[in-house]
Amino acid sequence: MGILNQIYKDFTDVVTVHMGVESGPRNFFKIDKYNGANGLQAWSNETCDSVLGSSEGVSYHQNVFKNDTVKYLRKTICRALPLYYGGDVEMFGMTGYRFNLPNNTFSRSENENEECYSDPSYPLLPSGLSDVSPCYYNLPIASSFPHLMFAEPKATDKLQGLTPDWDRHGSAAIIEPNTGVPFTAWARSQCNLIMHSMSGFPKLKRFSNTVIPMFWLEYVF
């Protein structure tokens, strides 16, 4: 698929992280620079673009507390995302903390300064969909939870066959709190094609201003 080729053809990055005693346990493995910069260099909003203090998920900072906001960099959805404590889990005879990706991850923000996923050239996408085209050569791509889980009705009212379920379509990490090493984690997201006005194409105009699901991905480690 041509879109996948564009997404993955240059998927190698230089990431600088904090390591060593001088960084301290609470900064361990947090990102300091991404390709030599403080952010993805995709968004004009510095808050949205920043990846400082996040992790790629291989390891998180040590001494994890239940009230921590753990930041996870997902390049495929073009932003560092927060994970929040959701309960204790027993694994391998040890207690892990489960941190979940929140339900409002792709929701529109009431604070305009935090509305990262928008293209000023087009109407704002429905809540539950996030325009990530700046990260992918301006291809008309939106990210969401699989099966458009938690999206508002106007994003799904023209679609059939959607069966969203958190157990199958949510994302989380189970982290050993002393070391910050995840016992396991699963990250799921969906790639959607943004269809803008197709008024010049009679056979396609019924798809104008809609979003068409293409595929969803699952990373488990």
PDB file of C-alpha atoms in Angstrom:
ATOM      1  CA  MET A   1       0.000   0.000   0.000  1.00  0.00           C
ATOM      2  CA  GLY A   2       1.405   3.373  -1.040  1.00  0.00           C
ATOM      3  CA  ILE A   3       0.453   5.114   2.210  1.00  0.00           C
ATOM      4  CA  LEU A   4       2.226   2.494   4.325  1.00  0.00           C
ATOM      5  CA  ASN A   5       5.295   2.840   2.124  1.00  0.00           C
ATOM      6  CA  GLN A   6       5.401   6.568   2.810  1.00  0.00           C
ATOM      7  CA  ILE A   7       4.869   6.087   6.544  1.00  0.00           C
ATOM      8  CA  TYR A   8       7.598   3.496   7.011  1.00  0.00           C
ATOM      9  CA  LYS A   9      10.168   4.359   4.344  1.00  0.00           C
ATOM     10  CA  ASP A  10      12.098   6.659   6.699  1.00  0.00           C
ATOM     11  CA  PHE A  11      11.287   5.254  10.125  1.00  0.00           C
ATOM     12  CA  THR A  12      14.745   5.541  11.706  1.00  0.00           C
ATOM     13  CA  ASP A  13      15.315   8.343  14.205  1.00  0.00           C
ATOM     14  CA  VAL A  14      18.111   9.434  16.531  1.00  0.00           C
ATOM     15  CA  VAL A  15      16.713   9.591  20.058  1.00  0.00           C
ATOM     16  CA  THR A  16      18.781  10.877  22.999  1.00  0.00           C
ATOM     17  CA  VAL A  17      17.640   9.730  26.446  1.00  0.00           C
ATOM     18  CA  HIS A  18      18.708  10.414  30.030  1.00  0.00           C
ATOM     19  CA  MET A  19      20.876   7.656  31.510  1.00  0.00           C
ATOM     20  CA  GLY A  20      23.339   7.286  34.362  1.00  0.00           C
ATOM     21  CA  VAL A  21      23.369   8.236  38.021  1.00  0.00           C
ATOM     22  CA  GLU A  22      23.626  11.944  37.246  1.00  0.00           C
ATOM     23  CA  SER A  23      20.182  11.911  35.601  1.00  0.00           C
ATOM     24  CA  GLY A  24      18.464  10.494  38.674  1.00  0.00           C
ATOM     25  CA  PRO A  25      15.959   7.620  38.766  1.00  0.00           C
ATOM     26  CA  ARG A  26      12.945   9.793  37.964  1.00  0.00           C
ATOM     27  CA  ASN A  27      14.507  10.961  34.692  1.00  0.00           C
ATOM     28  CA  PHE A  28      15.929   7.607  33.656  1.00  0.00           C
ATOM     29  CA  PHE A  29      15.279   6.793  29.986  1.00  0.00           C
ATOM     30  CA  LYS A  30      13.178   9.894  29.403  1.00  0.00           C
ATOM     31  CA  ILE A  31      13.736  11.501  26.008  1.00  0.00           C
ATOM     32  CA  ASP A  32      15.977  14.567  25.945  1.00  0.00           C
ATOM     33  CA  LYS A  33      16.308  15.105  22.175  1.00  0.00           C
ATOM     34  CA  TYR A  34      14.546  13.700  19.130  1.00  0.00           C
ATOM     35  CA  ASN A  35      16.657  13.961  15.986  1.00  0.00           C
ATOM     36  CA  GLY A  36      18.553  16.716  17.787  1.00  0.00           C
ATOM     37  CA  ALA A  37      15.432  18.747  18.600  1.00  0.00           C
ATOM     38  CA  ASN A  38      13.046  19.091  21.540  1.00  0.00           C
ATOM     39  CA  GLY A  39      10.109  17.824  19.520  1.00  0.00           C
ATOM     40  CA  LEU A  40       8.854  16.076  16.411  1.00  0.00           C
ATOM     41  CA  GLN A  41       9.109  19.289  14.367  1.00  0.00           C
ATOM     42  CA  ALA A  42       5.680  18.572  12.944  1.00  0.00           C
ATOM     43  CA  TRP A  43       3.380  20.889  14.913  1.00  0.00           C
ATOM     44  CA  SER A  44       3.599  24.664  15.256  1.00  0.00           C
ATOM     45  CA  ASN A  45       2.258  24.418  18.810  1.00  0.00           C
ATOM     46  CA  GLU A  46       5.298  23.792  21.017  1.00  0.00           C
ATOM     47  CA  THR A  47       3.254  22.019  23.689  1.00  0.00           C
ATOM     48  CA  CYS A  48       1.862  19.580  21.151  1.00  0.00           C
ATOM     49  CA  ASP A  49       5.167  19.055  19.374  1.00  0.00           C
ATOM     50  CA  SER A  50       7.307  18.423  22.456  1.00  0.00           C
ATOM     51  CA  VAL A  51       8.519  14.924  23.307  1.00  0.00           C
ATOM     52  CA  LEU A  52      10.577  15.936  26.342  1.00  0.00           C
ATOM     53  CA  GLY A  53      10.033  13.662  29.316  1.00  0.00           C
ATOM     54  CA  SER A  54       8.391  10.919  27.280  1.00  0.00           C
ATOM     55  CA  SER A  55       9.597   7.402  26.540  1.00  0.00           C
ATOM     56  CA  GLU A  56       9.332   5.127  23.527  1.00  0.00           C
ATOM     57  CA  GLY A  57       7.991   2.412  25.812  1.00  0.00           C
ATOM     58  CA  VAL A  58      11.069   0.184  26.089  1.00  0.00           C
ATOM     59  CA  SER A  59      11.494   1.444  29.645  1.00  0.00           C
ATOM     60  CA  TYR A  60      10.014   4.224  31.745  1.00  0.00           C
ATOM     61  CA  HIS A  61      11.512   6.215  34.594  1.00  0.00           C
ATOM     62  CA  GLN A  62      12.313   4.364  37.803  1.00  0.00           C
ATOM     63  CA  ASN A  63      10.342   4.723  41.041  1.00  0.00           C
ATOM     64  CA  VAL A  64       6.985   4.956  39.275  1.00  0.00           C
ATOM     65  CA  PHE A  65       4.147   6.213  41.486  1.00  0.00           C
ATOM     66  CA  LYS A  66       0.447   5.591  40.998  1.00  0.00           C
ATOM     67  CA  ASN A  67      -0.249   9.309  40.619  1.00  0.00           C
ATOM     68  CA  ASP A  68       2.393   9.728  37.890  1.00  0.00           C
ATOM     69  CA  THR A  69       1.487  10.714  34.355  1.00  0.00           C
ATOM     70  CA  VAL A  70       3.604   8.414  32.223  1.00  0.00           C
ATOM     71  CA  LYS A  71       4.294   9.869  28.781  1.00  0.00           C
ATOM     72  CA  TYR A  72       4.607   7.493  25.853  1.00  0.00           C
ATOM     73  CA  LEU A  73       5.857   8.593  22.425  1.00  0.00           C
ATOM     74  CA  ARG A  74       3.860   7.014  19.601  1.00  0.00           C
ATOM     75  CA  LYS A  75       5.404   8.125  16.344  1.00  0.00           C
ATOM     76  CA  THR A  76       2.596   6.503  14.368  1.00  0.00           C
ATOM     77  CA  ILE A  77       0.106   8.945  15.881  1.00  0.00           C
ATOM     78  CA  CYS A  78       2.517  11.829  15.879  1.00  0.00           C
ATOM     79  CA  ARG A  79       2.587  12.826  19.542  1.00  0.00           C
ATOM     80  CA  ALA A  80       3.730  11.947  23.040  1.00  0.00           C
ATOM     81  CA  LEU A  81       0.659  10.685  24.877  1.00  0.00           C
ATOM     82  CA  PRO A  82      -0.139  10.444  28.593  1.00  0.00           C
ATOM     83  CA  LEU A  83      -0.862   7.163  30.340  1.00  0.00           C
ATOM     84  CA  TYR A  84      -2.706   7.104  33.674  1.00  0.00           C
ATOM     85  CA  TYR A  85      -2.752   4.550  36.480  1.00  0.00           C
ATOM     86  CA  GLY A  86      -5.602   2.067  36.190  1.00  0.00           C
ATOM     87  CA  GLY A  87      -4.890  -0.587  38.820  1.00  0.00           C
ATOM     88  CA  ASP A  88      -2.433  -3.159  40.153  1.00  0.00           C
ATOM     89  CA  VAL A  89      -1.692  -6.353  38.215  1.00  0.00           C
ATOM     90  CA  GLU A  90       0.116  -9.433  39.535  1.00  0.00           C
ATOM     91  CA  MET A  91       2.603 -10.892  37.046  1.00  0.00           C
ATOM     92  CA  PHE A  92       5.562 -13.242  37.528  1.00  0.00           C
ATOM     93  CA  GLY A  93       5.045 -13.118  41.285  1.00  0.00           C
ATOM     94  CA  MET A  94       5.433  -9.331  41.325  1.00  0.00           C
ATOM     95  CA  THR A  95       3.075  -6.367  41.381  1.00  0.00           C
ATOM     96  CA  GLY A  96       2.898  -4.187  38.303  1.00  0.00           C
ATOM     97  CA  TYR A  97       1.084  -0.909  37.769  1.00  0.00           C
ATOM     98  CA  ARG A  98      -1.252  -0.811  34.818  1.00  0.00           C
ATOM     99  CA  PHE A  99      -1.219   2.532  32.996  1.00  0.00           C
ATOM    100  CA  ASN A 100      -3.959   3.078  30.403  1.00  0.00           C
ATOM    101  CA  LEU A 101      -4.217   5.321  27.376  1.00  0.00           C
ATOM    102  CA  PRO A 102      -7.212   7.544  28.261  1.00  0.00           C
ATOM    103  CA  ASN A 103     -10.502   7.391  26.393  1.00  0.00           C
ATOM    104  CA  ASN A 104     -10.216  11.041  25.315  1.00  0.00           C
ATOM    105  CA  THR A 105      -6.853  10.608  23.565  1.00  0.00           C
ATOM    106  CA  PHE A 106      -8.284  11.583  20.171  1.00  0.00           C
ATOM    107  CA  SER A 107     -10.994  13.915  21.459  1.00  0.00           C
ATOM    108  CA  ARG A 108     -11.164  17.590  20.589  1.00  0.00           C
ATOM    109  CA  SER A 109      -9.722  19.781  23.309  1.00  0.00           C
ATOM    110  CA  GLU A 110     -11.687  22.580  24.944  1.00  0.00           C
ATOM    111  CA  ASN A 111      -8.392  24.451  25.253  1.00  0.00           C
ATOM    112  CA  GLU A 112      -7.386  25.736  21.798  1.00  0.00           C
ATOM    113  CA  ASN A 113      -3.728  25.763  22.872  1.00  0.00           C
ATOM    114  CA  GLU A 114      -3.911  21.998  23.329  1.00  0.00           C
ATOM    115  CA  GLU A 115      -5.731  21.274  20.067  1.00  0.00           C
ATOM    116  CA  CYS A 116      -2.832  19.685  18.234  1.00  0.00           C
ATOM    117  CA  TYR A 117      -4.582  17.563  15.681  1.00  0.00           C
ATOM    118  CA  SER A 118      -6.030  20.091  13.285  1.00  0.00           C
ATOM    119  CA  ASP A 119      -5.349  21.443   9.823  1.00  0.00           C
ATOM    120  CA  PRO A 120      -6.451  25.101   9.521  1.00  0.00           C
ATOM    121  CA  SER A 121      -7.086  24.566   5.795  1.00  0.00           C
ATOM    122  CA  TYR A 122     -10.030  22.242   6.487  1.00  0.00           C
ATOM    123  CA  PRO A 123     -12.908  21.896   8.957  1.00  0.00           C
ATOM    124  CA  LEU A 124     -12.010  20.328  12.282  1.00  0.00           C
ATOM    125  CA  LEU A 125     -12.465  16.564  12.292  1.00  0.00           C
ATOM    126  CA  PRO A 126     -15.095  15.035  14.587  1.00  0.00           C
ATOM    127  CA  SER A 127     -14.004  14.231  18.104  1.00  0.00           C
ATOM    128  CA  GLY A 128     -12.347  10.826  18.175  1.00  0.00           C
ATOM    129  CA  LEU A 129     -10.279  11.467  15.037  1.00  0.00           C
ATOM    130  CA  SER A 130      -6.924  13.208  14.866  1.00  0.00           C
ATOM    131  CA  ASP A 131      -5.361  14.666  11.727  1.00  0.00           C
ATOM    132  CA  VAL A 132      -1.751  13.448  11.606  1.00  0.00           C
ATOM    133  CA  SER A 133      -0.979  14.518   8.040  1.00  0.00           C
ATOM    134  CA  PRO A 134       1.865  16.899   9.085  1.00  0.00           C
ATOM    135  CA  CYS A 135       3.871  13.853  10.163  1.00  0.00           C
ATOM    136  CA  TYR A 136       3.242  11.947   6.937  1.00  0.00           C
ATOM    137  CA  TYR A 137       4.070  14.197   4.000  1.00  0.00           C
ATOM    138  CA  ASN A 138       0.630  15.853   4.237  1.00  0.00           C
ATOM    139  CA  LEU A 139      -1.143  12.680   3.167  1.00  0.00           C
ATOM    140  CA  PRO A 140      -4.806  12.963   4.276  1.00  0.00           C
ATOM    141  CA  ILE A 141      -4.517  10.598   7.245  1.00  0.00           C
ATOM    142  CA  ALA A 142      -6.291  10.607  10.599  1.00  0.00           C
ATOM    143  CA  SER A 143      -5.566   8.433  13.632  1.00  0.00           C
ATOM    144  CA  SER A 144      -8.127   7.028  16.030  1.00  0.00           C
ATOM    145  CA  PHE A 145      -8.739   4.136  18.339  1.00  0.00           C
ATOM    146  CA  PRO A 146      -9.547   0.929  16.403  1.00  0.00           C
ATOM    147  CA  HIS A 147     -13.163   0.723  15.252  1.00  0.00           C
ATOM    148  CA  LEU A 148     -13.405   4.458  16.030  1.00  0.00           C
ATOM    149  CA  MET A 149     -13.895   3.636  19.692  1.00  0.00           C
ATOM    150  CA  PHE A 150     -15.013   6.714  21.700  1.00  0.00           C
ATOM    151  CA  ALA A 151     -15.557   8.775  18.524  1.00  0.00           C
ATOM    152  CA  GLU A 152     -18.623  10.988  18.386  1.00  0.00           C
ATOM    153  CA  PRO A 153     -21.607   9.692  16.351  1.00  0.00           C
ATOM    154  CA  LYS A 154     -21.085  11.939  13.324  1.00  0.00           C
ATOM    155  CA  ALA A 155     -17.748  10.178  12.744  1.00  0.00           C
ATOM    156  CA  THR A 156     -19.410   6.775  12.540  1.00  0.00           C
ATOM    157  CA  ASP A 157     -23.006   7.291  11.370  1.00  0.00           C
ATOM    158  CA  LYS A 158     -22.159   6.453   7.732  1.00  0.00           C
ATOM    159  CA  LEU A 159     -20.161   3.345   8.605  1.00  0.00           C
ATOM    160  CA  GLN A 160     -21.198  -0.247   9.215  1.00  0.00           C
ATOM    161  CA  GLY A 161     -19.474  -3.165  10.908  1.00  0.00           C
ATOM    162  CA  LEU A 162     -17.826  -1.250  13.757  1.00  0.00           C
ATOM    163  CA  THR A 163     -17.623  -3.245  16.997  1.00  0.00           C
ATOM    164  CA  PRO A 164     -15.490  -1.217  19.420  1.00  0.00           C
ATOM    165  CA  ASP A 165     -14.435  -2.986  22.592  1.00  0.00           C
ATOM    166  CA  TRP A 166     -11.850  -1.694  25.081  1.00  0.00           C
ATOM    167  CA  ASP A 167     -10.375  -5.122  25.809  1.00  0.00           C
ATOM    168  CA  ARG A 168      -9.625  -5.612  22.114  1.00  0.00           C
ATOM    169  CA  HIS A 169      -9.016  -2.019  21.045  1.00  0.00           C
ATOM    170  CA  GLY A 170      -7.611  -0.149  24.062  1.00  0.00           C
ATOM    171  CA  SER A 171      -3.935   0.476  24.857  1.00  0.00           C
ATOM    172  CA  ALA A 172      -2.040   0.026  28.117  1.00  0.00           C
ATOM    173  CA  ALA A 173       1.302  -0.810  29.712  1.00  0.00           C
ATOM    174  CA  ILE A 174       1.915  -2.879  32.842  1.00  0.00           C
ATOM    175  CA  ILE A 175       5.018  -1.429  34.487  1.00  0.00           C
ATOM    176  CA  GLU A 176       7.212  -2.784  37.278  1.00  0.00           C
ATOM    177  CA  PRO A 177       7.251   0.327  39.496  1.00  0.00           C
ATOM    178  CA  ASN A 178      10.776   0.099  40.943  1.00  0.00           C
ATOM    179  CA  THR A 179      12.670  -0.323  37.677  1.00  0.00           C
ATOM    180  CA  GLY A 180      10.190   1.258  35.258  1.00  0.00           C
ATOM    181  CA  VAL A 181      10.502  -1.757  32.953  1.00  0.00           C
ATOM    182  CA  PRO A 182       7.182  -2.877  31.426  1.00  0.00           C
ATOM    183  CA  PHE A 183       6.146  -6.480  31.977  1.00  0.00           C
ATOM    184  CA  THR A 184       4.045  -6.140  28.851  1.00  0.00           C
ATOM    185  CA  ALA A 185       2.310  -3.464  26.822  1.00  0.00           C
ATOM    186  CA  TRP A 186      -0.082  -3.213  23.922  1.00  0.00           C
ATOM    187  CA  ALA A 187      -0.562  -0.201  21.678  1.00  0.00           C
ATOM    188  CA  ARG A 188      -3.411  -0.087  19.178  1.00  0.00           C
ATOM    189  CA  SER A 189      -4.405   2.607  16.716  1.00  0.00           C
ATOM    190  CA  GLN A 190      -6.307   2.921  13.464  1.00  0.00           C
ATOM    191  CA  CYS A 191      -5.337   4.634  10.219  1.00  0.00           C
ATOM    192  CA  ASN A 192      -8.174   6.446   8.450  1.00  0.00           C
ATOM    193  CA  LEU A 193      -8.352   8.192   5.084  1.00  0.00           C
ATOM    194  CA  ILE A 194      -9.678  11.757   5.230  1.00  0.00           C
ATOM    195  CA  MET A 195     -11.965  12.498   2.296  1.00  0.00           C
ATOM    196  CA  HIS A 196     -12.353  16.233   1.734  1.00  0.00           C
ATOM    197  CA  SER A 197     -14.755  17.696  -0.841  1.00  0.00           C
ATOM    198  CA  MET A 198     -15.151  15.369  -3.823  1.00  0.00           C
ATOM    199  CA  SER A 199     -17.719  17.562  -5.604  1.00  0.00           C
ATOM    200  CA  GLY A 200     -15.691  17.455  -8.822  1.00  0.00           C
ATOM    201  CA  PHE A 201     -15.976  13.668  -8.999  1.00  0.00           C
ATOM    202  CA  PRO A 202     -19.627  12.616  -9.494  1.00  0.00           C
ATOM    203  CA  LYS A 203     -19.048   8.967  -8.565  1.00  0.00           C
ATOM    204  CA  LEU A 204     -17.168   9.880  -5.404  1.00  0.00           C
ATOM    205  CA  LYS A 205     -18.966  12.963  -4.131  1.00  0.00           C
ATOM    206  CA  ARG A 206     -21.047  10.886  -1.696  1.00  0.00           C
ATOM    207  CA  PHE A 207     -17.806  10.334   0.217  1.00  0.00           C
ATOM    208  CA  SER A 208     -17.179  14.079   0.592  1.00  0.00           C
ATOM    209  CA  ASN A 209     -16.150  15.209   4.067  1.00  0.00           C
ATOM    210  CA  THR A 210     -16.062  11.715   5.507  1.00  0.00           C
ATOM    211  CA  VAL A 211     -13.356   9.570   7.047  1.00  0.00           C
ATOM    212  CA  ILE A 212     -12.870   6.023   5.761  1.00  0.00           C
ATOM    213  CA  PRO A 213     -11.212   3.418   8.040  1.00  0.00           C
ATOM    214  CA  MET A 214      -8.347   1.617   6.283  1.00  0.00           C
ATOM    215  CA  PHE A 215      -6.670  -0.620   8.863  1.00  0.00           C
ATOM    216  CA  TRP A 216      -5.714  -0.787  12.509  1.00  0.00           C
ATOM    217  CA  LEU A 217      -2.419  -1.850  14.029  1.00  0.00           C
ATOM    218  CA  GLU A 218      -1.463  -3.602  17.239  1.00  0.00           C
ATOM    219  CA  TYR A 219       2.001  -3.547  18.811  1.00  0.00           C
ATOM    220  CA  VAL A 220       2.461  -6.012  21.667  1.00  0.00           C
ATOM    221  CA  PHE A 221       5.675  -6.378  23.635  1.00  0.00           C
TER     222      PHE A 221
END
